[in-house]
Amino acid sequence: MRADMTPILHVRGLARRFGGLQALGGVDLEVARGEFRAIIGPNGAGKSTFFNTITGLIRPDAGSVTFAGRDVTGMAPDDLVRAGMGRTFQITSVFADLSAQENVQVALLAHARQSWRMWARAAALHAERAAELLALVGLAGSEARHAGTLAHGDQKRLELAIALAGEPTLLLLDEPTAGMAAQERIESISLVHRVARALGVSCVFTEHDMAVVFAVATRITVLHQGRVLAEGTPAEVRANPQVQQVYLGESVIAEGVHA
Amino acid sequence: MNRSRTLAVLAALVAAALPAALSDFWIFIAIEVIAFALYAVSFNVLLGYGGMLSFGHAAFFGVGAYAGALMVRKSGFAPEAAFALAPLAAMAAAAAVAAVVGFFSVRRSGIYFGMLTFAFQMLLYTIALKATGLTGGDDGITGLKPPGALARPAVYYVFALATVGPALYVLYRLVNSPFGITLRALKANPRRVQYVGVDVRSHQLAAFVVSGAFAGLAGAVFALSSGNVFPAWLNWTASATPIVMAVLGGVSSFLGPALGAAVYVVLEVVISGRTEYWPLVMGVIILALVLLMPAGLTGLWRRRGAP
Ligand SMILES: Nc1ncnc2c1ncn2[C@@H]1O[C@H](COP(=O)(O)OP(=O)(O)OP(=O)(O)O)[C@@H](O)[C@H]1O
Ligand SMILES: [Mg+2]
């Protein structure tokens, strides 16, 4: 029981500078298990940099990242993934030359520590589980399609299936609905929400569409110029005058959303 | 995969029947085709599957050739034993060198990876030239002769087939294995593959070592048939050969590079027998083939990606 009380993710003072630009100016974030946390903020606020620094793609200049009670600051991506942290990218990132089925199989093989086997036939391994995961994200029937030929939204869902194949305890989704039509966005985030709930996966996601954010987020963190501007429940964040100022002109946050 | 299998069975049948129909000269050429088929396929495990363009693969072919030759010439074993051990020595030596070269080269990707393999090849070329006591320097090692009946081309041909056939099968299993699919994923998206929990460099290094070992085996099979090894086999110009063969045959099919090797070797023999301008003619033919068939010869009847 005690273990469940430790936050799934605890970031302290995370900082990163690009030349003269302080992309992250010391960010603190604590995410409890089971949360569905949205990170919002205008373009260039540092959301992707925050994700990239947590997930080992970029080295932080300062600060620490604790994942499920374990210090993982600066850990290599493959080690983080094996520790249970999954992620997707703002610009969809799948294995374009492989079939949808193979995309998920690669992840399942790596998760089962089988990527070193040089004699077994890969096609026969984890085929059922791969098909299950594809069905889970709504891609049943597309198993044999080359990932690169899938529609944009389907590639986003495929990337989710790839991330889920690693049985993560925490999912970091960088703009899971980017590039989708408004209706598809809500459907997509609801799917993510459903799946994450069903599997008991905690989730942190960035998002520009406030309708999507308010549809699923349990808490919201607002980043602005590399710093946390506000944090709280959706209602608290919506009522925050500073947040309203940053989003001036984007009336959606003040008015709330009726999606 | 079915096509691959049909092609493989067909190739095996034709290959087995071939010596009966050919003169010794053409049997010798057929042996060259067999050796270079393995060379090109081993090279393509890196390029076509792993997305790594090595500019120095001749180094491993050459190291294998020297190792095989030295085993026969200087090991002091009985001729039969030395000959039997030569392919193993070639693979071991090439694998060891590839482990060192690969260790440094996979730290970079794309053109920088290529440049590192290129630089190591220059180094090994210089060693082959200057370590006269071991390699015979400029003169290379000549006058190698397989023992007993193996000295007859038709018999050596069978030995070459019996060595290269299983080697190709091992590589075929490898590219269709979990390791093989992971390599393809790594080629398709090296950043993404880390985020499914794959350590990129160690997988690249393993592919590099396997590829180098089989290139070394090809080198030994060829050296013991031709009876010579020359340092020029390790020169950088020699590294273009597997690249051209692989691209000619098609990098996205397992046996494409083998077909490319056959076409390349036979073209070279036919054309160089007719004109001293054969490099020019070869160049024009290759240019035409690549322009007309961007996916290589095998691309003509196969439209999907790697098997
Ligand atoms: N690798 C990099 N090198 C230099 N500058 C960078 C790099 N990555 C991000 N930046 C800069 O850091 C700032 C934060 O970028 P980041 O991508 O984290 O913002 P974001 O909040 O994700 O924006 P968006 O909503 O547009 O995705 C931007 O000004 C960006 O130009
Ligand atoms: Mg971003």
XYZ file of C-alpha atoms and ligand atoms in Angstrom:
598
model
C 0.000 0.000 0.000
C 2.794 2.403 0.903
C 4.363 1.983 -2.529
C 1.180 3.190 -4.135
C 1.450 6.467 -2.277
C 4.759 7.398 -3.870
C 4.160 9.588 -6.915
C 4.594 7.828 -10.230
C 6.581 10.824 -11.438
C 8.357 13.433 -9.378
C 10.333 16.115 -11.196
C 12.316 18.699 -9.271
C 13.921 21.852 -10.641
C 14.298 20.536 -14.172
C 16.218 23.045 -16.281
C 17.525 23.118 -19.824
C 19.002 25.909 -21.899
C 19.425 26.020 -25.683
C 22.053 28.670 -26.413
C 20.607 31.878 -25.057
C 17.160 30.410 -24.608
C 16.094 29.047 -21.233
C 13.675 26.427 -22.565
C 13.080 25.016 -19.072
C 13.708 27.257 -16.108
C 13.418 24.857 -13.191
C 10.193 22.908 -13.449
C 8.660 20.976 -10.552
C 5.976 18.415 -11.184
C 4.445 15.695 -9.089
C 2.091 13.182 -10.671
C 0.209 10.706 -8.476
C -0.516 7.160 -9.606
C -3.624 6.878 -11.724
C -3.595 10.535 -12.698
C -4.447 11.812 -16.144
C -2.377 14.977 -16.167
C -2.542 17.559 -18.906
C 0.351 19.920 -19.531
C -0.742 22.951 -21.454
C 0.927 26.135 -22.551
C 1.434 28.251 -25.653
C 3.751 27.219 -28.503
C 7.348 27.237 -27.344
C 6.402 27.015 -23.655
C 8.763 24.067 -23.248
C 6.300 21.182 -23.145
C 8.148 18.954 -25.607
C 11.494 19.884 -24.090
C 10.089 18.880 -20.711
C 9.089 15.469 -22.093
C 12.368 15.051 -23.937
C 14.362 15.837 -20.822
C 12.380 13.414 -18.670
C 12.671 10.622 -21.242
C 16.407 10.813 -21.808
C 16.342 12.329 -25.283
C 17.843 15.575 -23.975
C 20.142 15.972 -20.985
C 18.930 18.355 -18.297
C 21.282 21.116 -17.122
C 19.898 20.775 -13.617
C 17.158 19.058 -11.686
C 16.132 15.503 -11.052
C 13.546 13.021 -12.231
C 12.195 10.338 -9.935
C 10.098 7.631 -11.552
C 8.103 5.365 -9.239
C 10.457 6.197 -6.392
C 13.617 5.612 -8.396
C 16.038 8.336 -9.512
C 16.151 8.127 -13.306
C 17.754 11.490 -14.092
C 19.709 11.267 -17.340
C 18.928 7.585 -17.838
C 19.108 6.258 -21.396
C 15.774 5.929 -23.247
C 15.894 2.147 -23.599
C 16.553 1.722 -19.863
C 13.690 4.078 -19.015
C 11.324 2.180 -21.263
C 12.333 -1.093 -19.689
C 11.685 0.499 -16.300
C 8.099 1.136 -17.400
C 8.015 4.604 -18.935
C 6.371 4.763 -22.359
C 6.099 7.750 -24.641
C 4.834 9.012 -27.976
C 6.090 11.938 -30.037
C 4.511 15.195 -31.130
C 5.530 14.342 -34.695
C 4.204 10.816 -35.121
C 7.001 8.316 -34.882
C 6.369 4.772 -36.093
C 8.356 2.266 -38.157
C 7.132 3.329 -41.577
C 8.623 0.424 -43.578
C 7.193 -2.227 -41.268
C 3.630 -3.507 -41.191
C 1.382 -2.325 -38.371
C 1.623 -5.805 -36.888
C 5.436 -5.771 -37.053
C 5.517 -2.322 -35.460
C 3.868 -3.718 -32.360
C 5.812 -6.989 -32.515
C 9.134 -5.147 -32.391
C 8.002 -3.524 -29.171
C 6.699 -6.803 -27.736
C 9.932 -8.613 -28.623
C 12.024 -5.916 -26.979
C 9.784 -5.947 -23.915
C 10.168 -9.746 -23.644
C 13.960 -9.285 -23.978
C 13.912 -11.336 -27.171
C 15.399 -8.832 -29.588
C 18.689 -10.737 -29.497
C 17.291 -14.011 -30.744
C 18.803 -14.635 -34.173
C 17.281 -17.966 -35.194
C 13.591 -18.022 -34.249
C 11.025 -16.786 -36.762
C 9.852 -13.385 -35.587
C 6.571 -13.509 -37.494
C 5.330 -16.302 -35.232
C 6.195 -14.550 -31.977
C 3.653 -12.428 -30.085
C 1.458 -12.317 -33.193
C -1.733 -12.719 -31.172
C -0.802 -10.111 -28.588
C 0.145 -7.701 -31.361
C -3.239 -8.205 -33.023
C -4.950 -7.679 -29.643
C -3.148 -4.395 -29.072
C -3.990 -3.218 -32.584
C -7.626 -4.083 -31.966
C -7.489 -2.251 -28.646
C -6.555 1.014 -30.370
C -9.066 0.453 -33.153
C -6.721 -0.810 -35.836
C -8.155 -4.315 -36.279
C -7.950 -5.220 -39.944
C -4.913 -3.030 -40.603
C -2.340 -5.554 -39.354
C -0.699 -6.090 -42.730
C -0.709 -2.440 -43.803
C 2.648 -0.711 -43.931
C 2.687 1.805 -41.119
C 3.813 4.550 -43.482
C 0.666 4.146 -45.571
C -1.761 4.508 -42.636
C -3.787 7.675 -42.241
C -2.306 10.225 -39.832
C -4.756 9.481 -37.043
C -4.190 5.754 -37.439
C -0.438 6.264 -37.165
C -1.031 8.125 -33.894
C -3.087 5.197 -32.625
C -0.436 2.751 -33.829
C 2.159 4.689 -31.871
C -0.036 4.314 -28.808
C -0.203 0.542 -29.380
C 3.602 0.458 -29.683
C 3.932 2.321 -26.405
C 1.401 0.043 -24.689
C 3.282 -3.061 -25.838
C 5.964 -2.228 -23.282
C 3.393 -2.502 -20.462
C 4.256 0.940 -19.143
C 3.158 2.200 -15.761
C 3.459 5.767 -17.006
C 2.650 7.090 -20.463
C 3.942 10.441 -21.699
C 1.968 11.531 -24.747
C 3.203 14.611 -26.594
C 0.148 16.041 -28.354
C -1.674 12.745 -28.922
C -4.287 14.464 -31.064
C -2.091 16.827 -33.100
C -3.136 17.061 -36.728
C -6.530 15.474 -36.217
C -9.929 16.916 -36.991
C -11.848 18.229 -33.967
C -14.223 15.285 -33.691
C -11.456 12.717 -34.165
C -9.470 14.402 -31.375
C -12.107 13.825 -28.736
C -12.595 10.246 -29.882
C -8.864 9.650 -29.783
C -8.261 11.078 -26.339
C -11.284 9.194 -25.008
C -9.753 6.026 -26.395
C -6.446 6.788 -24.689
C -8.312 7.577 -21.497
C -10.321 4.353 -21.609
C -7.306 2.199 -22.357
C -5.124 3.844 -19.731
C -7.881 3.400 -17.137
C -8.400 -0.235 -18.081
C -4.698 -1.007 -17.854
C -4.069 1.113 -14.765
C -1.544 3.294 -16.567
C -0.869 6.810 -15.304
C -0.716 9.386 -18.028
C 0.804 12.795 -18.705
C -0.092 14.475 -21.972
C 0.403 17.803 -23.675
C -2.411 19.285 -25.680
C -3.444 22.517 -27.346
C -7.124 21.750 -27.761
C -8.854 22.772 -24.515
C -11.886 20.672 -25.362
C -9.646 17.627 -25.325
C -7.944 18.730 -22.111
C -11.147 19.345 -20.210
C -12.667 16.124 -21.479
C -10.199 13.868 -19.668
C -7.645 15.679 -17.487
C -7.767 15.053 -13.744
C -5.283 17.860 -13.131
C -3.700 20.489 -15.339
C -0.245 22.043 -15.248
C 0.295 25.246 -17.200
C 3.775 25.878 -18.567
C 4.794 29.313 -19.743
C 8.260 30.298 -20.913
C 9.793 27.248 -19.348
C 8.183 27.676 -15.932
C 5.104 26.366 -14.197
C 2.571 29.174 -14.270
C -0.251 27.353 -12.526
C -1.390 23.945 -11.492
C -4.638 22.532 -10.248
C -7.923 20.905 -11.081
C -9.490 21.908 -14.391
C -11.852 24.264 -12.568
C -9.020 25.964 -10.646
C -6.885 26.411 -13.738
C -9.778 27.771 -15.736
C -10.468 30.354 -13.038
C -6.823 31.432 -12.715
C -6.418 35.026 -13.928
C -2.755 34.544 -14.865
C -3.662 31.620 -17.058
C -6.398 33.631 -18.679
C -3.874 36.338 -19.430
C -1.466 33.930 -21.137
C -4.314 32.553 -23.185
C -5.708 36.014 -23.968
C -7.728 35.762 -27.115
C -8.221 32.048 -26.717
C -11.544 32.538 -25.032
C -12.094 28.812 -24.861
C -10.232 28.456 -21.584
C -12.219 31.152 -19.830
C -15.560 30.022 -21.095
C -14.983 26.365 -20.504
C -15.907 23.754 -22.969
C -19.086 22.027 -23.873
C -17.723 19.084 -25.788
C 8.724 -15.296 -48.469
C 7.261 -17.946 -50.750
C 8.946 -16.315 -53.706
C 12.191 -16.201 -51.798
C 11.873 -19.893 -51.086
C 11.045 -20.790 -54.702
C 13.953 -18.679 -55.863
C 16.275 -20.356 -53.368
C 15.234 -23.879 -54.366
C 15.569 -23.027 -58.042
C 18.967 -21.458 -57.510
C 20.118 -24.521 -55.550
C 18.995 -26.913 -58.319
C 20.634 -24.903 -61.071
C 23.760 -24.483 -58.970
C 24.064 -28.217 -58.307
C 23.670 -29.125 -61.978
C 25.974 -26.391 -63.249
C 29.467 -27.995 -63.209
C 28.329 -30.718 -65.631
C 27.506 -28.089 -68.223
C 30.482 -25.752 -67.796
C 34.131 -25.623 -68.794
C 36.722 -25.275 -66.021
C 36.997 -21.572 -66.802
C 33.299 -21.010 -66.248
C 33.265 -23.235 -63.184
C 35.890 -20.917 -61.767
C 33.652 -17.957 -62.592
C 30.722 -19.746 -60.953
C 32.815 -20.140 -57.776
C 33.503 -16.419 -57.884
C 29.762 -15.794 -58.182
C 29.103 -18.013 -55.167
C 31.710 -16.253 -53.031
C 30.590 -12.769 -54.039
C 26.945 -13.692 -53.560
C 27.711 -14.340 -49.891
C 29.823 -11.182 -49.739
C 27.027 -9.027 -51.160
C 24.301 -10.608 -49.013
C 26.391 -10.215 -45.855
C 27.015 -6.581 -46.771
C 23.302 -6.060 -47.319
C 22.447 -7.300 -43.837
C 23.954 -3.977 -42.813
C 22.636 -1.788 -45.614
C 19.268 -3.251 -46.548
C 18.206 -4.385 -43.092
C 20.179 -2.223 -40.664
C 20.375 0.937 -42.763
C 24.143 1.149 -42.243
C 26.182 2.007 -45.337
C 29.691 0.692 -44.784
C 32.374 2.091 -47.067
C 34.923 -0.354 -45.746
C 33.425 -3.779 -46.124
C 36.278 -4.992 -48.334
C 38.397 -4.945 -45.185
C 36.512 -7.956 -43.822
C 36.518 -9.798 -47.131
C 40.283 -9.142 -47.246
C 40.970 -10.101 -43.641
C 39.060 -13.352 -44.196
C 41.006 -14.010 -47.392
C 44.362 -13.461 -45.641
C 43.320 -15.499 -42.615
C 42.249 -18.399 -44.836
C 45.416 -18.145 -46.908
C 47.659 -17.983 -43.855
C 45.929 -20.971 -42.330
C 46.711 -22.990 -45.446
C 50.198 -21.573 -45.941
C 51.631 -21.095 -42.476
C 49.627 -22.898 -39.803
C 51.778 -26.036 -40.011
C 48.729 -28.302 -39.889
C 48.344 -31.146 -42.371
C 47.036 -29.693 -45.676
C 43.578 -31.253 -45.280
C 43.207 -30.051 -41.711
C 44.504 -26.590 -42.555
C 42.090 -26.342 -45.446
C 39.151 -27.485 -43.347
C 40.009 -24.912 -40.688
C 40.577 -22.078 -43.153
C 36.906 -20.984 -43.389
C 36.601 -20.978 -39.599
C 39.814 -19.026 -39.195
C 38.560 -16.544 -41.795
C 35.273 -16.020 -39.968
C 36.952 -15.701 -36.587
C 39.546 -13.213 -37.821
C 37.014 -11.125 -39.722
C 34.627 -11.161 -36.757
C 37.371 -10.040 -34.394
C 38.422 -7.183 -36.672
C 34.775 -6.245 -37.254
C 34.218 -6.133 -33.503
C 36.951 -3.520 -33.136
C 35.999 -1.498 -36.220
C 32.310 -1.757 -35.354
C 32.844 -0.755 -31.738
C 34.029 2.664 -32.879
C 32.009 3.026 -36.070
C 28.517 2.463 -34.638
C 29.087 5.455 -32.377
C 28.257 7.574 -35.410
C 25.479 7.216 -37.923
C 24.893 7.929 -41.592
C 27.810 9.295 -43.567
C 30.020 9.545 -40.448
C 29.582 5.849 -39.796
C 30.620 5.278 -43.408
C 33.694 7.492 -43.021
C 34.827 5.599 -39.922
C 34.574 2.245 -41.684
C 36.447 3.824 -44.593
C 39.242 5.038 -42.319
C 39.650 1.655 -40.635
C 39.829 0.012 -44.024
C 42.716 2.334 -45.031
C 44.467 1.329 -41.841
C 44.024 -2.376 -42.548
C 45.072 -1.883 -46.166
C 48.289 -0.274 -44.993
C 48.924 -3.125 -42.592
C 48.396 -5.635 -45.415
C 50.911 -3.696 -47.511
C 53.542 -3.193 -44.833
C 53.406 -6.339 -42.698
C 55.495 -8.065 -45.329
C 56.493 -11.007 -43.172
C 52.898 -12.046 -42.664
C 51.111 -10.838 -45.774
C 53.843 -10.828 -48.416
C 53.374 -7.062 -48.778
C 52.810 -5.850 -52.325
C 53.178 -9.339 -53.763
C 50.400 -10.758 -51.624
C 50.191 -14.486 -51.041
C 50.198 -16.569 -54.194
C 50.271 -20.162 -55.305
C 47.755 -21.442 -52.776
C 46.455 -24.848 -53.713
C 43.605 -26.761 -52.089
C 44.593 -30.326 -51.148
C 43.782 -33.432 -53.178
C 40.688 -33.556 -55.317
C 39.672 -30.059 -54.145
C 42.228 -28.660 -56.535
C 39.844 -29.642 -59.346
C 37.442 -26.760 -60.067
C 34.344 -28.976 -60.179
C 35.125 -30.387 -56.730
C 36.046 -27.026 -55.249
C 32.785 -25.738 -56.671
C 30.891 -28.272 -54.576
C 32.904 -27.245 -51.525
C 32.076 -23.574 -52.183
C 28.388 -24.368 -52.502
C 28.409 -26.528 -49.383
C 30.032 -23.681 -47.443
C 28.146 -20.702 -48.811
C 24.724 -22.387 -48.958
C 24.452 -22.950 -45.186
C 25.995 -19.529 -44.561
C 23.245 -17.912 -46.625
C 20.660 -19.942 -44.746
C 22.025 -18.708 -41.422
C 21.777 -15.116 -42.647
C 18.276 -15.766 -43.955
C 17.217 -17.002 -40.530
C 18.868 -13.989 -38.965
C 17.058 -11.365 -41.030
C 13.712 -13.005 -40.288
C 14.437 -13.442 -36.594
C 13.525 -11.076 -33.755
C 17.002 -9.616 -34.165
C 16.345 -9.113 -37.889
C 13.012 -7.362 -37.410
C 14.624 -5.201 -34.731
C 17.323 -4.241 -37.240
C 14.672 -3.234 -39.759
C 12.913 -1.172 -37.101
C 16.218 0.452 -36.261
C 16.719 1.350 -39.911
C 13.188 2.706 -40.231
C 13.354 4.866 -37.097
C 16.462 4.808 -34.904
C 14.953 7.190 -32.366
C 11.694 5.316 -31.991
C 13.395 1.961 -31.574
C 15.133 3.199 -28.404
C 11.694 3.942 -27.019
C 10.582 0.357 -27.307
C 13.547 -0.568 -25.109
C 16.199 -1.449 -27.686
C 19.805 -0.447 -27.195
C 20.689 0.787 -30.681
C 24.471 0.544 -30.633
C 24.792 -2.979 -29.317
C 22.370 -4.267 -31.954
C 24.227 -2.383 -34.675
C 27.524 -3.761 -33.433
C 26.203 -7.327 -33.437
C 24.947 -6.904 -37.001
C 28.308 -5.454 -37.977
C 30.223 -8.399 -36.520
C 27.955 -11.016 -38.115
C 28.135 -9.221 -41.454
C 31.918 -8.926 -41.220
C 32.343 -12.589 -40.290
C 30.402 -13.780 -43.336
C 32.204 -11.329 -45.615
C 35.403 -12.899 -44.267
C 34.121 -16.360 -45.076
C 33.358 -15.200 -48.620
C 36.901 -13.831 -48.868
C 38.433 -17.165 -47.875
C 36.226 -19.165 -50.244
C 37.310 -16.892 -53.079
C 40.997 -16.719 -52.108
C 41.448 -20.480 -51.894
C 39.798 -20.863 -55.280
C 41.835 -18.168 -57.028
C 44.990 -19.285 -55.222
C 46.005 -15.714 -54.381
C 45.361 -12.865 -51.996
C 46.484 -9.334 -52.773
C 46.454 -6.239 -50.579
C 44.390 -4.482 -53.225
C 41.461 -6.598 -52.032
C 41.414 -4.364 -48.963
C 41.781 -1.142 -50.876
C 38.934 1.326 -50.679
C 37.993 0.876 -54.331
C 37.224 -2.765 -53.544
C 34.559 -1.657 -51.083
C 32.471 -0.309 -53.932
C 31.940 -3.840 -55.249
C 29.442 -5.102 -52.634
C 27.643 -1.752 -52.708
C 27.148 -1.967 -56.470
C 26.157 -5.642 -56.311
C 23.597 -5.019 -53.571
C 22.042 -1.995 -55.241
C 22.048 -3.712 -58.615
C 20.210 -6.759 -57.279
C 17.958 -4.861 -54.863
C 18.636 -4.062 -51.225
C 15.131 -4.779 -50.028
C 15.176 -8.458 -50.891
C 17.300 -11.078 -49.177
C 18.687 -12.721 -52.318
C 18.696 -9.560 -54.440
C 22.369 -8.811 -53.728
C 23.262 -12.413 -54.644
C 21.598 -11.930 -58.012
C 23.406 -8.591 -58.310
C 26.695 -10.386 -57.619
C 26.021 -12.953 -60.353
C 25.138 -10.298 -62.907
C 28.130 -8.158 -61.952
C 30.691 -10.974 -62.072
C 29.425 -12.448 -65.347
C 29.142 -9.029 -67.002
C 32.660 -8.199 -65.952
C 34.033 -11.459 -67.385
C 32.141 -11.178 -70.655
C 32.886 -7.520 -71.251
C 36.498 -7.478 -70.093
C 37.131 -10.352 -72.517
C 35.997 -8.176 -75.385
C 37.253 -4.671 -74.825
C 39.929 -2.906 -72.846
C 37.344 -0.201 -72.169
C 35.313 -2.626 -70.092
C 35.042 -0.351 -67.027
C 33.362 2.187 -69.277
C 30.928 -0.359 -70.659
C 30.254 -1.742 -67.157
C 29.615 1.777 -65.944
C 27.113 2.475 -68.661
C 25.303 -0.832 -68.123
C 25.092 -0.356 -64.355
C 23.910 3.209 -64.861
C 21.173 2.012 -67.198
C 20.100 -0.808 -64.866
C 19.922 1.426 -61.812
C 18.053 4.162 -63.668
C 15.565 1.738 -65.184
C 15.166 -0.344 -62.024
C 15.596 1.833 -58.968
C 14.558 -1.056 -56.715
C 17.155 -3.343 -58.302
C 16.660 -6.443 -60.409
C 14.545 -8.151 -57.765
C 12.420 -5.013 -57.537
C 10.972 -6.012 -60.899
C 8.835 -8.797 -59.508
C 8.640 -7.832 -55.863
C 6.907 -4.688 -54.811
C 6.811 -5.053 -51.057
C 9.639 -4.083 -48.693
C 12.150 -6.411 -47.128
C 10.881 -9.972 -46.593
N 16.838 20.986 -29.797
C 16.586 22.315 -29.672
N 17.550 23.220 -29.967
C 17.317 24.530 -29.830
N 16.167 25.059 -29.399
C 15.172 24.211 -29.092
C 15.332 22.795 -29.212
N 14.178 22.185 -28.836
C 13.337 23.194 -28.507
N 13.924 24.402 -28.652
C 13.314 25.680 -28.323
O 12.885 25.620 -26.989
C 11.620 26.264 -26.832
C 10.638 25.280 -26.273
O 10.297 24.358 -27.306
P 9.313 23.141 -27.083
O 9.327 22.355 -28.334
O 9.666 22.457 -25.834
O 7.922 23.901 -26.918
P 6.464 23.278 -26.862
O 5.840 23.817 -25.644
O 6.498 21.824 -27.036
O 5.824 23.961 -28.139
P 4.704 23.400 -29.141
O 3.400 23.633 -28.460
O 4.846 24.254 -30.346
O 4.990 21.979 -29.386
C 11.251 26.791 -28.207
O 11.606 28.144 -28.281
C 12.072 25.972 -29.145
O 12.391 26.687 -30.316
Mg 5.808 20.494 -28.395
